[in-house]
PDB file of C-alpha atoms in Angstrom:
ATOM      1  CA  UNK A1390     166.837  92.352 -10.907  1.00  0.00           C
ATOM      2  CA  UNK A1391     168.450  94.963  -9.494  1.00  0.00           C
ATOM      3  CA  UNK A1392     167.440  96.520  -5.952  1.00  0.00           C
ATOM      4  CA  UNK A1393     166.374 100.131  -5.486  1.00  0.00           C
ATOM      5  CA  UNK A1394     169.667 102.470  -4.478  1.00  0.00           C
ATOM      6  CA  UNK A1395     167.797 103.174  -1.216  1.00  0.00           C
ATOM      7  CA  UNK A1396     167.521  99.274  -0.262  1.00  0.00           C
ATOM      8  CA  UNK A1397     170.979  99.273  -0.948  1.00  0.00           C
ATOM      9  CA  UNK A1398     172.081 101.809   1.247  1.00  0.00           C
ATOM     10  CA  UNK A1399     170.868 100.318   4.556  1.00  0.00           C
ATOM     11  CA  UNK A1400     173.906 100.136   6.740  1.00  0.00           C
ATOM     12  CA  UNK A1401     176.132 103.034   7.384  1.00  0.00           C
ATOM     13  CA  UNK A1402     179.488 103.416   5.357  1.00  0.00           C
ATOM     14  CA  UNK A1403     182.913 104.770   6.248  1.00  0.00           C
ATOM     15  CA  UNK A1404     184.358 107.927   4.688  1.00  0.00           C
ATOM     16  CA  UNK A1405     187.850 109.253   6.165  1.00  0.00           C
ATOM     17  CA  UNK A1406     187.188 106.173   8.705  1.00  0.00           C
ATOM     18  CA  UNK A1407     183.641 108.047  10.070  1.00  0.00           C
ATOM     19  CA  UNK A1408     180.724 105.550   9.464  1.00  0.00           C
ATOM     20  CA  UNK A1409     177.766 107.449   8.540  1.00  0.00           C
ATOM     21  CA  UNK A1410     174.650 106.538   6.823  1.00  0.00           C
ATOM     22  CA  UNK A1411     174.200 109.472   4.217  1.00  0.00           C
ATOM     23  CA  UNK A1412     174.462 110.332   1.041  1.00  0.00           C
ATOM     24  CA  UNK A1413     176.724 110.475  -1.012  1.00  0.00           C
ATOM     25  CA  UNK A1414     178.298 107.679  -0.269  1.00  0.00           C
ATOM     26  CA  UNK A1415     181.691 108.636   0.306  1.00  0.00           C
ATOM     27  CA  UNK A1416     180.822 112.217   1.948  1.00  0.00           C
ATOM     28  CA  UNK A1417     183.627 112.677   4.630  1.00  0.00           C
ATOM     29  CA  UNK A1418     181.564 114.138   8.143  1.00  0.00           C
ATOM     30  CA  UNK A1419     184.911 114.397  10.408  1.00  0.00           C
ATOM     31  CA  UNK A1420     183.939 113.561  14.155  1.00  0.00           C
ATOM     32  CA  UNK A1421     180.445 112.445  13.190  1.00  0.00           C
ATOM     33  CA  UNK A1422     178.698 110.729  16.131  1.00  0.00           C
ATOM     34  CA  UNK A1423     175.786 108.159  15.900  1.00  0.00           C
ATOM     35  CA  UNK A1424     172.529 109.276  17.797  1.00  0.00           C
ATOM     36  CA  UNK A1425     172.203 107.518  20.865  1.00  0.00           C
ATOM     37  CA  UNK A1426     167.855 108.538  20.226  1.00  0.00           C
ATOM     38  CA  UNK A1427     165.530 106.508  18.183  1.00  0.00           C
ATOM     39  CA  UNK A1428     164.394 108.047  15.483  1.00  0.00           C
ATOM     40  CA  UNK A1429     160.958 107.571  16.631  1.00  0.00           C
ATOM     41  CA  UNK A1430     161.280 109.959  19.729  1.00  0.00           C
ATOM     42  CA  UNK A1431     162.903 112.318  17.483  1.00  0.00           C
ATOM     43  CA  UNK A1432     159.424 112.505  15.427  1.00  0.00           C
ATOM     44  CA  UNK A1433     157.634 112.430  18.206  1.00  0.00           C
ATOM     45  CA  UNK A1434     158.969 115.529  20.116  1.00  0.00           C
ATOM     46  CA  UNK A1435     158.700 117.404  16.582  1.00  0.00           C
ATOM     47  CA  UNK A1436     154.817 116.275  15.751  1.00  0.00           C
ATOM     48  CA  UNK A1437     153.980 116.511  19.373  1.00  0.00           C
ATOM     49  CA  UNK A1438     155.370 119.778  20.283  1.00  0.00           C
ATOM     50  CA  UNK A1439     154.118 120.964  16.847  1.00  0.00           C
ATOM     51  CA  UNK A1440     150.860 119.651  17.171  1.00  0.00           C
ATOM     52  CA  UNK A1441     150.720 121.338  20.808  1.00  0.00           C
ATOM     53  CA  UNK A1442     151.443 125.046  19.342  1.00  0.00           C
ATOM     54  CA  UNK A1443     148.696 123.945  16.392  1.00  0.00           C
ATOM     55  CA  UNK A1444     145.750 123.007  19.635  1.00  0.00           C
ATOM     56  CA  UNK A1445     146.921 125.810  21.714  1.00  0.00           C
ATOM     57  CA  UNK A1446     146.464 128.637  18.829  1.00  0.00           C
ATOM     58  CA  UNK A1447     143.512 126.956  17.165  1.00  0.00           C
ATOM     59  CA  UNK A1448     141.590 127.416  21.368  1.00  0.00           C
ATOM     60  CA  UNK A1449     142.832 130.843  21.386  1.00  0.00           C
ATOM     61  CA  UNK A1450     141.588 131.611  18.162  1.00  0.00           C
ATOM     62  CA  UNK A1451     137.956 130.397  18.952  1.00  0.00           C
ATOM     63  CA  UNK A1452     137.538 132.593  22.484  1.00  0.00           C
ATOM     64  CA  UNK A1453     135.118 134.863  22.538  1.00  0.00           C
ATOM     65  CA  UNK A1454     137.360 138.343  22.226  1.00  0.00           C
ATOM     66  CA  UNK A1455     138.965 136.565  18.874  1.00  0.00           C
ATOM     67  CA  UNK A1456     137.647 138.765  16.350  1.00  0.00           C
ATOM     68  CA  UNK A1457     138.074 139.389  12.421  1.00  0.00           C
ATOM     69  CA  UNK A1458     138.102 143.023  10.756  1.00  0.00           C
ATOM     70  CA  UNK A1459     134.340 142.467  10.503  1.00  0.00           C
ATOM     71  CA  UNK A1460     133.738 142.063  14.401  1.00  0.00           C
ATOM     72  CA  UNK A1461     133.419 138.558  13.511  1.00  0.00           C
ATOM     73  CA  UNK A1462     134.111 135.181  14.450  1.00  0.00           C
ATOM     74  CA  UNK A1463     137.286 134.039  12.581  1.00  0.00           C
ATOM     75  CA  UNK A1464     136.422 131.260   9.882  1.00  0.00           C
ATOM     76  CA  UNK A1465     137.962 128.052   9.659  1.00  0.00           C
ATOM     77  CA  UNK A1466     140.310 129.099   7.024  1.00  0.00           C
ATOM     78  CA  UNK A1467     141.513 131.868   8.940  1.00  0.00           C
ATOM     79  CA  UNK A1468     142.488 130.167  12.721  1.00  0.00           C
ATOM     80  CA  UNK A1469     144.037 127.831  10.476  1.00  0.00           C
ATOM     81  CA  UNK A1470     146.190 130.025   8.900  1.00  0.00           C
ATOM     82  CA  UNK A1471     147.172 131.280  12.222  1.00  0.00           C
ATOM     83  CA  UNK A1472     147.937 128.107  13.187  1.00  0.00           C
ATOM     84  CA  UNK A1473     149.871 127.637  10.692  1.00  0.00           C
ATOM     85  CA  UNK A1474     151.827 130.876  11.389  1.00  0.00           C
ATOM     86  CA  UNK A1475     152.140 129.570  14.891  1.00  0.00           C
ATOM     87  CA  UNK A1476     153.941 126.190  14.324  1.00  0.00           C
ATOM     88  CA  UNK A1477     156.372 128.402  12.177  1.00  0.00           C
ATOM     89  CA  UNK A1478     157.300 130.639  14.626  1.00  0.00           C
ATOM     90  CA  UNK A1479     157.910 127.314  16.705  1.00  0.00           C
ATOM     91  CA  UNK A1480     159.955 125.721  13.997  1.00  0.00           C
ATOM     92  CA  UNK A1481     161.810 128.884  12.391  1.00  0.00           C
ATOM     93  CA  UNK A1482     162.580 130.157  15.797  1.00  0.00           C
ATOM     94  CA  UNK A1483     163.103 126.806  17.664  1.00  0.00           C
ATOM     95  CA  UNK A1484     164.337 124.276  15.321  1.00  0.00           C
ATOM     96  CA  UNK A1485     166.090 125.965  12.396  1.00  0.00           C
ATOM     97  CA  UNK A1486     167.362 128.842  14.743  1.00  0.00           C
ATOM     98  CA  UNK A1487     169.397 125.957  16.672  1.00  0.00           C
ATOM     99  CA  UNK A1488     170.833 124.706  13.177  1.00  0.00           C
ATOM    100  CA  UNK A1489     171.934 128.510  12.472  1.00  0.00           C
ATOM    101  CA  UNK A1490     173.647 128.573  15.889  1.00  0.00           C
ATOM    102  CA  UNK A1491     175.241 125.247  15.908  1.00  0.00           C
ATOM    103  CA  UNK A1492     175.579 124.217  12.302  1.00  0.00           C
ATOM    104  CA  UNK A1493     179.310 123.443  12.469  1.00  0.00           C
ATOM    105  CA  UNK A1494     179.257 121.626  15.860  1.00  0.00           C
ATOM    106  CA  UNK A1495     176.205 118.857  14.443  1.00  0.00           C
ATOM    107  CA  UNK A1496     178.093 116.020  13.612  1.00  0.00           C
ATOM    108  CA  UNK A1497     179.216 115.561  16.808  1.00  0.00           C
ATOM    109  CA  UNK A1498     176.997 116.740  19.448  1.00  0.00           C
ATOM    110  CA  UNK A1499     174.498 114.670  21.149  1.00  0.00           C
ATOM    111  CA  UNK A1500     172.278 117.780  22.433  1.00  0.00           C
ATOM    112  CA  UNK A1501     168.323 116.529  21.332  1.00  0.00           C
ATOM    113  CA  UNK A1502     167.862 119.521  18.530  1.00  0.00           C
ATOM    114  CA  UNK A1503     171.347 118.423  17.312  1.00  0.00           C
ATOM    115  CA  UNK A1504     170.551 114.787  16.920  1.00  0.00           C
ATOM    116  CA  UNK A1505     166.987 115.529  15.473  1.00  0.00           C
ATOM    117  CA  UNK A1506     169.133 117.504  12.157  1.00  0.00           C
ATOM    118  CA  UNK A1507     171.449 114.586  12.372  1.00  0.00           C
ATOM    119  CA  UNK A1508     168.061 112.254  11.771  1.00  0.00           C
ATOM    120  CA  UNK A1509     166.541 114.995   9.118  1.00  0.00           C
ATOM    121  CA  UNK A1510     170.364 114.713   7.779  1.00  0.00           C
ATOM    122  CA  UNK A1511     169.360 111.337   6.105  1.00  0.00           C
ATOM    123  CA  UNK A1512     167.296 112.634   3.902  1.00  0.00           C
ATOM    124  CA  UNK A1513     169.455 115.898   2.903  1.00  0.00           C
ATOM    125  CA  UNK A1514     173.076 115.454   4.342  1.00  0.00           C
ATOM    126  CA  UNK A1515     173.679 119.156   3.308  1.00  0.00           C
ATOM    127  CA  UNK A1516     172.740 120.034   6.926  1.00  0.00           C
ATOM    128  CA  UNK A1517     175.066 117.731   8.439  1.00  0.00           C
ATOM    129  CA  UNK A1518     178.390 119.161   6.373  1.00  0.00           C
ATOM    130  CA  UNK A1519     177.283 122.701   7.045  1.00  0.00           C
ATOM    131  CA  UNK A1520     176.300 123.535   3.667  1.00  0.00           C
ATOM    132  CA  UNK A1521     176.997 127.412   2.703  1.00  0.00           C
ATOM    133  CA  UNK A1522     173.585 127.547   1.032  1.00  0.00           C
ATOM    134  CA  UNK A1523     171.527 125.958   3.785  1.00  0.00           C
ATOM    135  CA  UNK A1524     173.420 127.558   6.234  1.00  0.00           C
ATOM    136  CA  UNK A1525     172.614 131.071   4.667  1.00  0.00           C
ATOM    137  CA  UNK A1526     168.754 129.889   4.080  1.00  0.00           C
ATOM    138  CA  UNK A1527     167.972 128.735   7.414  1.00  0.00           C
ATOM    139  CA  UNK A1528     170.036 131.549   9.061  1.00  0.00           C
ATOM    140  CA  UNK A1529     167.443 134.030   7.220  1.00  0.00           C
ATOM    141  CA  UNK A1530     164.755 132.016   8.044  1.00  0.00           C
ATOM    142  CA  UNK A1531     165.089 131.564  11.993  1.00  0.00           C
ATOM    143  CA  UNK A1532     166.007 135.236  12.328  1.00  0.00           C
ATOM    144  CA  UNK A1533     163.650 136.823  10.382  1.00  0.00           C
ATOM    145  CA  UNK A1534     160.554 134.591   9.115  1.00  0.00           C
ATOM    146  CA  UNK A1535     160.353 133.315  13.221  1.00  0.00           C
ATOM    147  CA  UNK A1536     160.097 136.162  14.871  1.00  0.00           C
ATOM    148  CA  UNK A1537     157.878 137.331  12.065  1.00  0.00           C
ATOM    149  CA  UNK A1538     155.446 134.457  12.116  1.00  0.00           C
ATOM    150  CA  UNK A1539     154.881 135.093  15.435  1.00  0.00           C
ATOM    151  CA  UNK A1540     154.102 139.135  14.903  1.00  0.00           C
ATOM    152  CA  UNK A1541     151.533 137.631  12.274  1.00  0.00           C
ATOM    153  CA  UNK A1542     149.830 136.077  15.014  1.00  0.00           C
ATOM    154  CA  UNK A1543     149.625 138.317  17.127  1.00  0.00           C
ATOM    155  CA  UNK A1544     148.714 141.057  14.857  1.00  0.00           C
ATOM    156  CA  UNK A1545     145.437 138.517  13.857  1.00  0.00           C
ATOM    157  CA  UNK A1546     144.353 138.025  16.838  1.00  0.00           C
ATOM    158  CA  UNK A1547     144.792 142.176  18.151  1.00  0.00           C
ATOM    159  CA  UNK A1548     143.468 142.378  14.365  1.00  0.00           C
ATOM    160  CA  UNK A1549     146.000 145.105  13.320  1.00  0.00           C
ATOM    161  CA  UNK A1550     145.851 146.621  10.308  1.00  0.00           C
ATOM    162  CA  UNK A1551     149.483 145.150   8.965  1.00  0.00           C
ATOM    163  CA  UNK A1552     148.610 141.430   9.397  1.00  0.00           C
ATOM    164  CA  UNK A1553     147.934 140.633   5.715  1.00  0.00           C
ATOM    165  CA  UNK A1554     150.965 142.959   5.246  1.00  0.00           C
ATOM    166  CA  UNK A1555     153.076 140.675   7.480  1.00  0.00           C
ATOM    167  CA  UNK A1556     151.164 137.492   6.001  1.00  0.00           C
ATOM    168  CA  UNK A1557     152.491 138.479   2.433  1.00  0.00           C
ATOM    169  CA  UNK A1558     155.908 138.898   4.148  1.00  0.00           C
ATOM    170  CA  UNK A1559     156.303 135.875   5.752  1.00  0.00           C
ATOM    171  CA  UNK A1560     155.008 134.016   2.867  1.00  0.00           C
ATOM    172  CA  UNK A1561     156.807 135.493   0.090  1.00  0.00           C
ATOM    173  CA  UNK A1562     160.038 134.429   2.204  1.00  0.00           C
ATOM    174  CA  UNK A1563     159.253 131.009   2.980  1.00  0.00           C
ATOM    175  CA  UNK A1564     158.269 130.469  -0.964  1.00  0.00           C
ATOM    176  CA  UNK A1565     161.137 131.362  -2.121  1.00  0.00           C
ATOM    177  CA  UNK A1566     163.590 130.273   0.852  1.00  0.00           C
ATOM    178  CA  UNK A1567     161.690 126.710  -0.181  1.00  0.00           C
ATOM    179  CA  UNK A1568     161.643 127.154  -4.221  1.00  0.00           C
ATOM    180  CA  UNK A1569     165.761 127.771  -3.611  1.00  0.00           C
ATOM    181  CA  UNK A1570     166.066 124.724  -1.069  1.00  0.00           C
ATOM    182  CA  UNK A1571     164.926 121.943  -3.935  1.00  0.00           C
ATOM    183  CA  UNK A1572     166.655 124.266  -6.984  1.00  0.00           C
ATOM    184  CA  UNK A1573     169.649 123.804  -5.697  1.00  0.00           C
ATOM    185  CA  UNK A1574     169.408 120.408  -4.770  1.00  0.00           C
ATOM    186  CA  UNK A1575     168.124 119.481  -8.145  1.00  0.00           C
ATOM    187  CA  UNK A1576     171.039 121.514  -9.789  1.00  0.00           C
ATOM    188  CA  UNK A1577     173.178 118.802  -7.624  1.00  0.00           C
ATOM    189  CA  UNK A1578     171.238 115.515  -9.207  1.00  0.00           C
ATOM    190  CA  UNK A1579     169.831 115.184  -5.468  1.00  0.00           C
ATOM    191  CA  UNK A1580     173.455 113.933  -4.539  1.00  0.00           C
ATOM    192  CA  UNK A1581     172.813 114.489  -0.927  1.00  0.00           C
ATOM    193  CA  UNK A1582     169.680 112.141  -0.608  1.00  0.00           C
ATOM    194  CA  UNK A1583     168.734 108.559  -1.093  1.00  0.00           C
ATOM    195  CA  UNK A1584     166.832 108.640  -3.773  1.00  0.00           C
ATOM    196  CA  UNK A1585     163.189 106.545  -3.914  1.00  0.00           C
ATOM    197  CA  UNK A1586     163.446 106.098  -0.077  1.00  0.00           C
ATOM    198  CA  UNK A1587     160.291 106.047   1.022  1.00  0.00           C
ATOM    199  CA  UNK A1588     161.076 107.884   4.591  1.00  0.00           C
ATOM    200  CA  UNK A1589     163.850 110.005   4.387  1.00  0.00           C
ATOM    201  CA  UNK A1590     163.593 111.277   0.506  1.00  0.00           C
ATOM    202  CA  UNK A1591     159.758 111.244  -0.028  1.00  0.00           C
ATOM    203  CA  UNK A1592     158.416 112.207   3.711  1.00  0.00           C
ATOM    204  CA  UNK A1593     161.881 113.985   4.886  1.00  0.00           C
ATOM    205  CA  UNK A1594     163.025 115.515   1.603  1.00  0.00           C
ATOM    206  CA  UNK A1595     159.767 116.241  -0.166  1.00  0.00           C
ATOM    207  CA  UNK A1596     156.966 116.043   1.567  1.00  0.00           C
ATOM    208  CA  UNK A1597     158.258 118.195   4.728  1.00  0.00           C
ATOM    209  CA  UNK A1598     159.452 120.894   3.294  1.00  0.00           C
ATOM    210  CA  UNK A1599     156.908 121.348  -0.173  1.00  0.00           C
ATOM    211  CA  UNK A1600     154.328 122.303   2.527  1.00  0.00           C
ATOM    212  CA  UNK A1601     156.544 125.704   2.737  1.00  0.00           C
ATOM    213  CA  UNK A1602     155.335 125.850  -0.889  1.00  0.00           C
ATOM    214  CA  UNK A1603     151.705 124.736  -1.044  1.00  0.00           C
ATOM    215  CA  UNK A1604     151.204 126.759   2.282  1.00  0.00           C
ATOM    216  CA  UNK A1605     152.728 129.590   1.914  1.00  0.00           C
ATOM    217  CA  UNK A1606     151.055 130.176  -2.066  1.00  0.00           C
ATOM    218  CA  UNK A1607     147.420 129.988  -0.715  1.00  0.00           C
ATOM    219  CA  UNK A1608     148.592 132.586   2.218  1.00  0.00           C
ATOM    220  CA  UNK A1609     150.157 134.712  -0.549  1.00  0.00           C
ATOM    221  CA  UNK A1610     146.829 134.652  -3.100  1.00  0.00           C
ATOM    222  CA  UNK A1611     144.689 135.405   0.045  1.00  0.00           C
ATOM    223  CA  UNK A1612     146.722 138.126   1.205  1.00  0.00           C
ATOM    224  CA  UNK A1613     146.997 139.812  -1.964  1.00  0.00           C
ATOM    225  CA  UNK A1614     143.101 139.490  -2.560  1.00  0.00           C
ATOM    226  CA  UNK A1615     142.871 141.163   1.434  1.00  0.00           C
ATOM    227  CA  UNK A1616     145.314 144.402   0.259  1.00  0.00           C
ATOM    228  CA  UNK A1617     143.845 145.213  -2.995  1.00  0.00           C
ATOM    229  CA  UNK A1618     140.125 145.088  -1.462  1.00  0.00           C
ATOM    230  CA  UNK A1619     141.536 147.157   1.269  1.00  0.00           C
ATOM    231  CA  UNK A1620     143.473 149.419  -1.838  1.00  0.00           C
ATOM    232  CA  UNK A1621     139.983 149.841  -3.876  1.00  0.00           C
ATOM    233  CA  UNK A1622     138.661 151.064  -0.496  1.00  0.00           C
ATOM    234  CA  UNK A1623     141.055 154.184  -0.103  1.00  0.00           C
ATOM    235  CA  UNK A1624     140.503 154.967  -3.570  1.00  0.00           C
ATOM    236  CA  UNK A1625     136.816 154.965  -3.403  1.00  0.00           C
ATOM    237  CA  UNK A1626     137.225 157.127  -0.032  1.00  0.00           C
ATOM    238  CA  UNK A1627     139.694 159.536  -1.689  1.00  0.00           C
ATOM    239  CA  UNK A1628     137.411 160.166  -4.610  1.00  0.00           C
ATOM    240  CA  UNK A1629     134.769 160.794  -2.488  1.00  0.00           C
ATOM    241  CA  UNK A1630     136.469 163.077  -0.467  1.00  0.00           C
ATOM    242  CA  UNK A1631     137.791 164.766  -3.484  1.00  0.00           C
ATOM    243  CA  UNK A1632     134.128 165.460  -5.334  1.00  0.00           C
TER     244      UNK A1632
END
């Protein structure tokens, strides 16, 4: 019986004399440089610092003076969502605006952002050869859905008239940033990731980035059920004004 291609890719292997441990096989990474952190402190900065933005907005959200349209408490649903909008900012703006600024320098810097794309790298080695795609996408995303997932909080929590404006924004260009990201890979047969690995396809791969799908279509139903409500409302108003 023959073993699963991720079991057999285990150790790292040498391409142009590098030893690496992505995929495919013989993908040449010139200078590449091992990380000298585990990947378990990697995750844990990312989850931890992540999970701090997600407390810290979900307390802010629940004070007193955090009101909806209504005057009223926000709902579950709602601080939620600006949670969620919160740990984007951090991400878009933090993590993927360091991969836009250093893409080409990756594979052999030992800075911690660096290494923590060098670990995400094992499940999608397009970061680590400076992909022209993913270099474009994540470019776009840290420099314009970062700063504008942190306007969407703020303009929730001052409740300004464009946040479900911005909310549709932001959405519509993480859905499609995300709908691209696994297109293209597919158009490549998933070349650039070990296929059936439990960690760095199915968690890294998949599971961290369909969020950006799920997520983001909820956020894009809700706003667009927010703007037309707020739509029939002007109509009604300019009838009435007009009779």
């Amino acid at each position: 019986m023959s073993l699963p291609d991720w079991q057999m890719a285990k150790s790292p292997v040498r391409a142009t004399g590098v030893p690496h441990p992505y995929w495919p096989r013989d993908l040449s990474i010139p200078g590449y440089v091992v990380n000298d952190r585990s990947m378990h402190e990697i995750l844990s900065f990312l989850f931890s610092v992540s999970g701090l933005f997600l407390l810290s907005t979900w307390v802010l959200t629940g004070r007193k003076w955090a009101r909806d349209g209504r005057g009223q408490e926000f709902g579950v649903a709602r601080r939620l969502a600006i949670c969620w909008f919160a740990v984007c900012g951090f991400i878009h703006g933090v993590i993927e605006g360091w991969f836009s600024l250093y893409y080409d320098v990756i594979p052999s810097d030992q800075s911690f952002l660096s290494q923590l794309w060098k670990e995400y790298s094992k499940g999608d080695s397009r970061y680590v050869i400076a992909d022209n795609f993913t270099v474009c996408m994540e470019t776009v995303t840290a420099w314009f859905w970062g700063p504008l997932s942190v306007w969407t909080v703020f303009a929730f929590l001052a409740n300004k008239p464009c946040r479900f404006v911005l909310q549709l924004i932001v959405s519509l260009g993480q859905l499609y940033g995300a709908v691209l990201y696994f297109y293209t890979e597919h158009r490549d047969g998933y070349s650039h990731s070990q296929m059936g690995h439990p960690l760095y396809f199915w968690f890294y791969f998949v599971f961290m980035n369909i969020l950006w799908i799920i997520i983001p279509l909820v956020l894009i139903l809700d706003a667009w059920r927010h703007l037309q409500q707020a739509q029939t409302h002007t109509d009604l108003a300019q009838k009435e004004k007009t009779n």
